[in-house]
Each structure stands twice: as C-alpha cells, then as structure tokens.
C-alpha cells in the first residue's frame, strides 16, 4: 500500500529511490535505539520500503538521526528525544510522532518538528495522508 503510493506520487521526482523492505530485526533495532515502539503504520511502511532515499528515512537513518540529535541537540532542545523522526523535508525539519507526557506514542497525527523553534504541529492524520500531501506539495 505505502510503496505503491510513493511510486505513484513520486513518478516525476528523480531523487526518490525506493529501498528494499526492512526486516523485523532492523525495525526492532531502530525501536531500541529510539527507545519507543513504533506505531503499526510505521512498521508496515518500513516492511514495504525501508526509506525512499529522499523523504522517508530508512531504519538506519532513523537510528543515526536519533543518536545525532541526542548527542548534539539535547542541550538546546531538552525534549528532542520525545519524537520518533521518520521523514524529512530537506530543510532541517522532520516529520514525526510525538511522545506524550506518560511516555506513550501519540498516533493521533503526524507532526512536523521545526528545527528553528523546536515546535511541532500536526500536518497529517496518518502516513498515507503525509505521503500524499508531501508529494503533492501540500506541506
């Protein structure tokens, strides 16, 4: 489902390169690095395509991003680890799930995290809508 959406919406984008699916072990390793279980829709996305080398991050990029953010941004943005970043806009901002105060992953929306302000706001109700909006220049 997600792979087909990316293929359809990105057909005029020369930079999008569908990656082979992630394994369940790779997803589990990424979850362990981030410190939170991934929502089912994110797991399903990764099982269909492990990133697209453009907008959607692979499990390796999710882990790398998490570790770098915690190493270099934690002093400036204390709550940087309260997000699961899984996509990027190419300008330093990331699409993510937010973690609520009780430590649960908030799956009610997909958010954009803005690096200049450390603020998030909802941009899509789910990954399907995020893919549509991103590749149709609506966000």
CSV table of N, CA and C in Angstrom, one decimal:
chain,number,residue,atom,x,y,z
A,1,UNK,N,0.8,-1.2,0.0
A,1,UNK,CA,0.0,0.0,0.0
A,1,UNK,C,0.9,1.3,0.0
A,2,UNK,N,1.8,1.4,1.0
A,2,UNK,CA,2.6,2.6,1.0
A,2,UNK,C,3.6,2.7,-0.1
A,3,UNK,N,4.2,1.5,-0.5
A,3,UNK,CA,5.1,1.5,-1.6
A,3,UNK,C,4.4,2.0,-2.9
A,4,UNK,N,3.2,1.5,-3.1
A,4,UNK,CA,2.5,1.9,-4.3
A,4,UNK,C,2.2,3.4,-4.3
A,5,UNK,N,1.9,3.9,-3.1
A,5,UNK,CA,1.6,5.4,-3.0
A,5,UNK,C,2.8,6.2,-3.4
A,6,UNK,N,4.0,5.8,-2.8
A,6,UNK,CA,5.2,6.5,-3.1
A,6,UNK,C,5.6,6.4,-4.6
A,7,UNK,N,5.4,5.3,-5.1
A,7,UNK,CA,5.7,5.1,-6.5
A,7,UNK,C,4.8,6.0,-7.4
A,8,UNK,N,3.5,6.0,-7.1
A,8,UNK,CA,2.6,6.8,-7.8
A,8,UNK,C,2.8,8.3,-7.7
A,9,UNK,N,3.0,8.8,-6.5
A,9,UNK,CA,3.1,10.2,-6.2
A,9,UNK,C,4.5,10.8,-6.6
A,10,UNK,N,5.5,9.9,-6.6
A,10,UNK,CA,6.8,10.4,-6.9
A,10,UNK,C,7.3,10.1,-8.3
A,11,UNK,N,6.5,9.8,-9.2
A,11,UNK,CA,6.9,9.4,-10.5
A,11,UNK,C,7.6,10.5,-11.3
A,12,UNK,N,7.4,11.7,-10.9
A,12,UNK,CA,8.1,12.9,-11.5
A,12,UNK,C,9.2,13.4,-10.7
A,13,UNK,N,9.6,12.7,-9.7
A,13,UNK,CA,10.7,13.1,-8.8
A,13,UNK,C,11.9,12.2,-9.0
A,14,UNK,N,12.9,12.7,-9.6
A,14,UNK,CA,14.1,11.9,-10.0
A,14,UNK,C,14.9,11.5,-8.8
A,15,UNK,N,14.7,12.1,-7.6
A,15,UNK,CA,15.5,11.7,-6.4
A,15,UNK,C,15.0,10.6,-5.6
A,16,UNK,N,13.7,10.3,-5.8
A,16,UNK,CA,13.1,9.2,-5.0
A,16,UNK,C,13.6,7.9,-5.5
A,17,UNK,N,14.1,7.1,-4.6
A,17,UNK,CA,14.6,5.7,-4.9
A,17,UNK,C,14.1,4.8,-3.8
A,18,UNK,N,13.1,4.0,-4.2
A,18,UNK,CA,12.5,3.0,-3.3
A,18,UNK,C,13.6,2.0,-2.8
A,19,UNK,N,13.7,1.9,-1.5
A,19,UNK,CA,14.7,0.9,-0.9
A,19,UNK,C,14.0,-0.4,-0.6
A,20,UNK,N,14.8,-1.4,-0.5
A,20,UNK,CA,14.2,-2.8,-0.3
A,20,UNK,C,13.6,-2.8,1.2
A,21,UNK,N,12.7,-3.6,1.4
A,21,UNK,CA,12.0,-3.6,2.7
A,21,UNK,C,12.9,-3.9,3.9
A,22,UNK,N,12.6,-3.3,5.0
A,22,UNK,CA,13.4,-3.6,6.2
A,22,UNK,C,12.9,-4.9,6.8
A,23,UNK,N,13.8,-5.5,7.6
A,23,UNK,CA,13.5,-6.8,8.2
A,23,UNK,C,12.9,-6.4,9.6
A,24,UNK,N,12.2,-7.4,10.2
A,24,UNK,CA,11.7,-7.1,11.5
A,24,UNK,C,12.8,-6.9,12.5
A,25,UNK,N,13.9,-7.5,12.3
A,25,UNK,CA,15.1,-7.3,13.2
A,25,UNK,C,15.6,-5.9,13.1
A,26,UNK,N,15.7,-5.3,11.9
A,26,UNK,CA,16.1,-3.9,11.7
A,26,UNK,C,15.1,-3.0,12.3
A,27,UNK,N,13.8,-3.2,12.2
A,27,UNK,CA,12.8,-2.4,12.8
A,27,UNK,C,13.0,-2.4,14.4
A,28,UNK,N,13.2,-3.6,14.9
A,28,UNK,CA,13.3,-3.8,16.4
A,28,UNK,C,14.6,-3.0,16.8
A,29,UNK,N,15.6,-3.1,16.1
A,29,UNK,CA,16.9,-2.4,16.5
A,29,UNK,C,16.7,-0.9,16.4
A,30,UNK,N,15.9,-0.4,15.5
A,30,UNK,CA,15.6,1.0,15.4
A,30,UNK,C,14.7,1.4,16.6
A,31,UNK,N,13.8,0.6,16.9
A,31,UNK,CA,12.9,0.9,18.1
A,31,UNK,C,13.7,1.0,19.3
A,32,UNK,N,14.6,0.0,19.5
A,32,UNK,CA,15.5,0.0,20.7
A,32,UNK,C,16.4,1.3,20.8
A,33,UNK,N,16.9,1.7,19.6
A,33,UNK,CA,17.7,2.9,19.6
A,33,UNK,C,16.9,4.2,20.0
A,34,UNK,N,15.7,4.3,19.4
A,34,UNK,CA,14.8,5.4,19.7
A,34,UNK,C,14.3,5.4,21.1
A,35,UNK,N,14.0,4.1,21.6
A,35,UNK,CA,13.5,4.0,22.9
A,35,UNK,C,12.0,3.9,23.1
A,36,UNK,N,11.3,3.8,21.9
A,36,UNK,CA,9.9,3.7,21.9
A,36,UNK,C,9.5,2.7,20.8
A,37,UNK,N,8.4,2.0,21.1
A,37,UNK,CA,7.8,1.1,20.0
A,37,UNK,C,7.3,1.9,18.9
A,38,UNK,N,7.5,1.5,17.7
A,38,UNK,CA,7.0,2.2,16.5
A,38,UNK,C,5.5,1.9,16.3
A,39,UNK,N,4.7,2.9,15.9
A,39,UNK,CA,3.3,2.6,15.6
A,39,UNK,C,3.2,1.6,14.5
A,40,UNK,N,2.1,0.9,14.5
A,40,UNK,CA,2.0,-0.2,13.5
A,40,UNK,C,2.1,0.3,12.0
A,41,UNK,N,1.6,1.5,11.8
A,41,UNK,CA,1.6,2.0,10.4
A,41,UNK,C,3.1,2.3,10.0
A,42,UNK,N,3.9,2.8,10.9
A,42,UNK,CA,5.3,3.0,10.6
A,42,UNK,C,6.0,1.7,10.3
A,43,UNK,N,5.7,0.7,11.1
A,43,UNK,CA,6.3,-0.7,10.9
A,43,UNK,C,5.9,-1.2,9.5
A,44,UNK,N,4.6,-1.0,9.2
A,44,UNK,CA,4.2,-1.5,7.9
A,44,UNK,C,4.9,-0.8,6.8
A,45,UNK,N,5.0,0.5,6.9
A,45,UNK,CA,5.8,1.3,5.9
A,45,UNK,C,7.2,0.7,5.7
A,46,UNK,N,7.9,0.5,6.8
A,46,UNK,CA,9.3,0.0,6.7
A,46,UNK,C,9.3,-1.4,6.2
A,47,UNK,N,8.3,-2.2,6.4
A,47,UNK,CA,8.3,-3.6,5.9
A,47,UNK,C,8.0,-3.6,4.4
A,48,UNK,N,7.5,-2.5,3.9
A,48,UNK,CA,7.2,-2.4,2.4
A,48,UNK,C,8.4,-1.7,1.7
A,49,UNK,N,8.9,-0.6,2.3
A,49,UNK,CA,10.1,0.1,1.8
A,49,UNK,C,10.8,0.7,2.9
A,50,UNK,N,12.1,0.4,3.0
A,50,UNK,CA,13.0,0.9,4.0
A,50,UNK,C,13.5,2.3,3.6
A,51,UNK,N,12.6,3.2,3.5
A,51,UNK,CA,13.0,4.6,3.1
A,51,UNK,C,12.9,4.7,1.6
A,52,UNK,N,13.0,6.0,1.1
A,52,UNK,CA,13.0,6.2,-0.3
A,52,UNK,C,14.2,7.1,-0.8
A,53,UNK,N,15.2,7.2,0.1
A,53,UNK,CA,16.4,8.0,-0.2
A,53,UNK,C,16.1,9.5,-0.5
A,54,UNK,N,14.9,9.9,-0.1
A,54,UNK,CA,14.6,11.3,-0.4
A,54,UNK,C,13.8,12.0,0.7
A,55,UNK,N,12.7,11.4,1.1
A,55,UNK,CA,11.7,11.9,2.0
A,55,UNK,C,11.6,11.0,3.2
A,56,UNK,N,11.4,9.7,3.0
A,56,UNK,CA,11.2,8.8,4.1
A,56,UNK,C,12.5,8.2,4.5
A,57,UNK,N,12.7,8.2,5.8
A,57,UNK,CA,14.0,7.7,6.4
A,57,UNK,C,14.0,6.1,6.5
A,58,UNK,N,15.2,5.5,6.2
A,58,UNK,CA,15.3,4.1,6.5
A,58,UNK,C,15.5,3.9,8.0
A,59,UNK,N,15.5,2.6,8.3
A,59,UNK,CA,15.8,2.3,9.8
A,59,UNK,C,17.2,2.8,10.2
A,60,UNK,N,18.1,2.6,9.3
A,60,UNK,CA,19.5,3.1,9.6
A,60,UNK,C,19.5,4.6,9.8
A,61,UNK,N,18.8,5.3,8.9
A,61,UNK,CA,18.7,6.8,9.1
A,61,UNK,C,17.9,7.2,10.3
A,62,UNK,N,16.9,6.5,10.7
A,62,UNK,CA,16.1,6.8,11.9
A,62,UNK,C,17.1,6.7,13.1
A,63,UNK,N,17.8,5.6,13.1
A,63,UNK,CA,18.8,5.4,14.3
A,63,UNK,C,19.8,6.5,14.3
A,64,UNK,N,20.5,6.7,13.2
A,64,UNK,CA,21.5,7.8,13.1
A,64,UNK,C,21.0,9.1,13.5
A,65,UNK,N,19.8,9.5,13.0
A,65,UNK,CA,19.2,10.8,13.3
A,65,UNK,C,19.0,10.9,14.8
A,66,UNK,N,18.4,9.8,15.4
A,66,UNK,CA,18.2,9.8,16.8
A,66,UNK,C,19.4,10.0,17.6
A,67,UNK,N,20.5,9.3,17.3
A,67,UNK,CA,21.7,9.4,18.1
A,67,UNK,C,22.4,10.7,17.9
A,68,UNK,N,22.4,11.3,16.7
A,68,UNK,CA,23.0,12.6,16.4
A,68,UNK,C,22.2,13.7,17.2
A,69,UNK,N,20.9,13.6,17.1
A,69,UNK,CA,20.1,14.6,17.8
A,69,UNK,C,20.3,14.6,19.3
A,70,UNK,N,20.4,13.4,19.9
A,70,UNK,CA,20.7,13.3,21.3
A,70,UNK,C,22.1,13.8,21.7
A,71,UNK,N,23.0,13.6,20.8
A,71,UNK,CA,24.4,14.0,21.1
A,71,UNK,C,24.6,15.5,20.9
A,72,UNK,N,24.0,16.1,19.9
A,72,UNK,CA,24.3,17.5,19.6
A,72,UNK,C,23.2,18.4,19.9
A,73,UNK,N,21.9,18.0,20.0
A,73,UNK,CA,20.9,18.9,20.2
A,73,UNK,C,20.2,18.8,21.6
A,74,UNK,N,20.5,17.8,22.4
A,74,UNK,CA,19.9,17.6,23.7
A,74,UNK,C,20.0,18.8,24.6
A,75,UNK,N,21.2,19.5,24.6
A,75,UNK,CA,21.4,20.6,25.4
A,75,UNK,C,20.5,21.8,25.0
A,76,UNK,N,20.3,22.0,23.8
A,76,UNK,CA,19.4,23.1,23.3
A,76,UNK,C,18.0,22.7,23.4
A,77,UNK,N,17.6,21.5,23.0
A,77,UNK,CA,16.2,21.1,22.9
A,77,UNK,C,16.1,19.9,23.9
A,78,UNK,N,15.8,20.2,25.1
A,78,UNK,CA,15.7,19.1,26.2
A,78,UNK,C,14.8,18.0,25.8
A,79,UNK,N,13.7,18.3,25.1
A,79,UNK,CA,12.8,17.2,24.8
A,79,UNK,C,12.9,16.6,23.4
A,80,UNK,N,14.1,16.7,22.8
A,80,UNK,CA,14.4,16.2,21.5
A,80,UNK,C,14.1,14.7,21.4
A,81,UNK,N,14.3,14.0,22.5
A,81,UNK,CA,14.1,12.6,22.4
A,81,UNK,C,12.6,12.2,22.6
A,82,UNK,N,11.7,13.1,22.6
A,82,UNK,CA,10.3,12.8,22.7
A,82,UNK,C,9.6,12.8,21.4
A,83,UNK,N,10.3,12.4,20.4
A,83,UNK,CA,9.8,12.3,19.0
A,83,UNK,C,10.4,11.1,18.3
A,84,UNK,N,9.6,10.5,17.4
A,84,UNK,CA,10.1,9.5,16.5
A,84,UNK,C,10.1,10.1,15.1
A,85,UNK,N,11.3,10.6,14.7
A,85,UNK,CA,11.5,11.2,13.4
A,85,UNK,C,11.6,10.1,12.4
A,86,UNK,N,10.8,10.1,11.3
A,86,UNK,CA,10.9,9.1,10.3
A,86,UNK,C,10.8,9.6,8.9
A,87,UNK,N,10.8,10.9,8.7
A,87,UNK,CA,10.8,11.5,7.4
A,87,UNK,C,11.3,13.0,7.5
A,88,UNK,N,11.8,13.5,6.4
A,88,UNK,CA,12.4,14.8,6.4
A,88,UNK,C,11.9,15.7,5.3
A,89,UNK,N,12.0,17.0,5.4
A,89,UNK,CA,11.6,17.9,4.3
A,89,UNK,C,12.8,18.4,3.6
A,90,UNK,N,14.0,18.1,3.9
A,90,UNK,CA,15.2,18.6,3.2
A,90,UNK,C,15.7,19.9,3.7
A,91,UNK,N,15.0,20.6,4.6
A,91,UNK,CA,15.4,21.9,5.1
A,91,UNK,C,15.7,21.9,6.6
A,92,UNK,N,15.9,20.7,7.2
A,92,UNK,CA,16.3,20.5,8.6
A,92,UNK,C,15.1,20.2,9.5
A,93,UNK,N,13.9,20.2,8.9
A,93,UNK,CA,12.7,19.8,9.7
A,93,UNK,C,12.4,18.3,9.5
A,94,UNK,N,11.7,17.7,10.5
A,94,UNK,CA,11.4,16.3,10.4
A,94,UNK,C,9.9,16.1,10.6
A,95,UNK,N,9.4,15.0,10.0
A,95,UNK,CA,8.1,14.6,10.3
A,95,UNK,C,8.2,13.5,11.3
A,96,UNK,N,7.2,13.5,12.3
A,96,UNK,CA,7.4,12.6,13.4
A,96,UNK,C,6.1,12.2,14.1
A,97,UNK,N,6.2,11.3,15.0
A,97,UNK,CA,5.2,11.1,16.0
A,97,UNK,C,5.8,11.7,17.3
A,98,UNK,N,4.9,12.3,18.1
A,98,UNK,CA,5.3,12.9,19.4
A,98,UNK,C,5.0,11.8,20.5
A,99,UNK,N,5.8,12.0,21.5
A,99,UNK,CA,5.6,11.1,22.7
A,99,UNK,C,4.9,11.9,23.7
A,100,UNK,N,3.9,11.4,24.3
A,100,UNK,CA,3.1,12.1,25.3
A,100,UNK,C,3.8,12.1,26.7
A,101,UNK,N,3.3,12.9,27.6
A,101,UNK,CA,3.9,13.0,28.9
A,101,UNK,C,4.0,11.7,29.6
A,102,UNK,N,3.0,10.8,29.4
A,102,UNK,CA,3.1,9.5,30.0
A,102,UNK,C,4.0,8.5,29.3
A,103,UNK,N,4.7,8.9,28.3
A,103,UNK,CA,5.7,8.0,27.6
A,103,UNK,C,5.1,7.2,26.5
A,104,UNK,N,3.8,7.5,26.2
A,104,UNK,CA,3.2,6.7,25.1
A,104,UNK,C,3.3,7.5,23.8
A,105,UNK,N,3.4,6.7,22.7
A,105,UNK,CA,3.5,7.3,21.4
A,105,UNK,C,2.1,7.9,21.0
A,106,UNK,N,2.1,9.1,20.6
A,106,UNK,CA,0.8,9.7,20.2
A,106,UNK,C,0.6,9.4,18.7
A,107,UNK,N,-0.4,8.6,18.4
A,107,UNK,CA,-0.6,8.2,17.0
A,107,UNK,C,-1.9,9.0,16.4
A,108,UNK,N,-2.3,10.0,17.1
A,108,UNK,CA,-3.5,10.7,16.6
A,108,UNK,C,-3.2,11.6,15.4
A,109,UNK,N,-1.9,11.8,15.1
A,109,UNK,CA,-1.5,12.7,14.0
A,109,UNK,C,0.0,12.5,13.7
A,110,UNK,N,0.4,12.9,12.5
A,110,UNK,CA,1.8,13.1,12.1
A,110,UNK,C,2.1,14.5,12.3
A,111,UNK,N,3.3,14.8,12.9
A,111,UNK,CA,3.7,16.2,13.1
A,111,UNK,C,4.9,16.6,12.3
A,112,UNK,N,5.1,17.9,12.1
A,112,UNK,CA,6.4,18.4,11.7
A,112,UNK,C,7.1,19.0,12.8
A,113,UNK,N,8.3,18.6,13.0
A,113,UNK,CA,9.2,19.3,14.0
A,113,UNK,C,10.0,20.3,13.3
A,114,UNK,N,9.9,21.5,13.8
A,114,UNK,CA,10.7,22.6,13.1
A,114,UNK,C,11.9,22.9,13.9
A,115,UNK,N,13.1,22.8,13.2
A,115,UNK,CA,14.4,22.8,13.9
A,115,UNK,C,14.7,24.2,14.4
A,116,UNK,N,14.1,25.3,13.8
A,116,UNK,CA,14.5,26.6,14.3
A,116,UNK,C,13.8,26.9,15.6
A,117,UNK,N,12.6,26.4,15.9
A,117,UNK,CA,11.8,26.7,17.1
A,117,UNK,C,11.6,25.6,18.0
A,118,UNK,N,11.9,24.3,17.6
A,118,UNK,CA,11.7,23.1,18.4
A,118,UNK,C,10.1,23.0,18.7
A,119,UNK,N,9.3,23.5,17.8
A,119,UNK,CA,7.9,23.3,17.9
A,119,UNK,C,7.4,22.3,16.9
A,120,UNK,N,6.3,21.7,17.3
A,120,UNK,CA,5.6,20.7,16.4
A,120,UNK,C,4.2,21.1,16.1
A,121,UNK,N,3.7,20.8,15.0
A,121,UNK,CA,2.3,21.0,14.7
A,121,UNK,C,1.8,19.9,13.8
A,122,UNK,N,0.6,19.4,13.9
A,122,UNK,CA,0.0,18.4,13.1
A,122,UNK,C,0.0,18.8,11.6
A,123,UNK,N,0.3,17.8,10.8
A,123,UNK,CA,0.3,18.1,9.3
A,123,UNK,C,-0.5,17.0,8.6
A,124,UNK,N,-0.7,15.9,9.2
A,124,UNK,CA,-1.5,14.8,8.6
A,124,UNK,C,-2.1,13.9,9.6
A,125,UNK,N,-3.1,13.2,9.3
A,125,UNK,CA,-3.7,12.2,10.2
A,125,UNK,C,-3.0,10.9,10.3
A,126,UNK,N,-2.3,10.6,9.2
A,126,UNK,CA,-1.6,9.3,9.2
A,126,UNK,C,-0.5,9.3,8.1
A,127,UNK,N,0.2,8.3,8.0
A,127,UNK,CA,1.3,8.2,7.0
A,127,UNK,C,0.8,8.3,5.5
A,128,UNK,N,-0.3,7.7,5.3
A,128,UNK,CA,-0.9,7.7,3.9
A,128,UNK,C,-1.1,9.2,3.5
A,129,UNK,N,-1.8,9.9,4.4
A,129,UNK,CA,-2.0,11.3,4.1
A,129,UNK,C,-0.7,12.1,4.0
A,130,UNK,N,0.2,11.8,4.8
A,130,UNK,CA,1.5,12.5,4.8
A,130,UNK,C,2.2,12.3,3.4
A,131,UNK,N,2.2,11.1,3.0
A,131,UNK,CA,2.8,10.8,1.7
A,131,UNK,C,2.1,11.6,0.6
A,132,UNK,N,0.8,11.5,0.6
A,132,UNK,CA,0.0,12.3,-0.4
A,132,UNK,C,0.4,13.8,-0.4
A,133,UNK,N,0.3,14.4,0.8
A,133,UNK,CA,0.5,15.8,0.9
A,133,UNK,C,1.9,16.2,0.5
A,134,UNK,N,2.9,15.4,1.0
A,134,UNK,CA,4.3,15.8,0.7
A,134,UNK,C,4.6,15.7,-0.8
A,135,UNK,N,4.2,14.6,-1.5
A,135,UNK,CA,4.5,14.5,-2.9
A,135,UNK,C,3.6,15.4,-3.8
A,136,UNK,N,2.5,15.9,-3.2
A,136,UNK,CA,1.7,16.9,-4.0
A,136,UNK,C,1.9,18.3,-3.5
A,137,UNK,N,3.0,18.6,-2.8
A,137,UNK,CA,3.4,19.9,-2.4
A,137,UNK,C,2.4,20.6,-1.6
A,138,UNK,N,1.7,19.9,-0.7
A,138,UNK,CA,0.7,20.5,0.2
A,138,UNK,C,1.2,20.8,1.5
A,139,UNK,N,2.4,20.3,1.8
A,139,UNK,CA,3.1,20.6,3.1
A,139,UNK,C,4.6,20.9,2.8
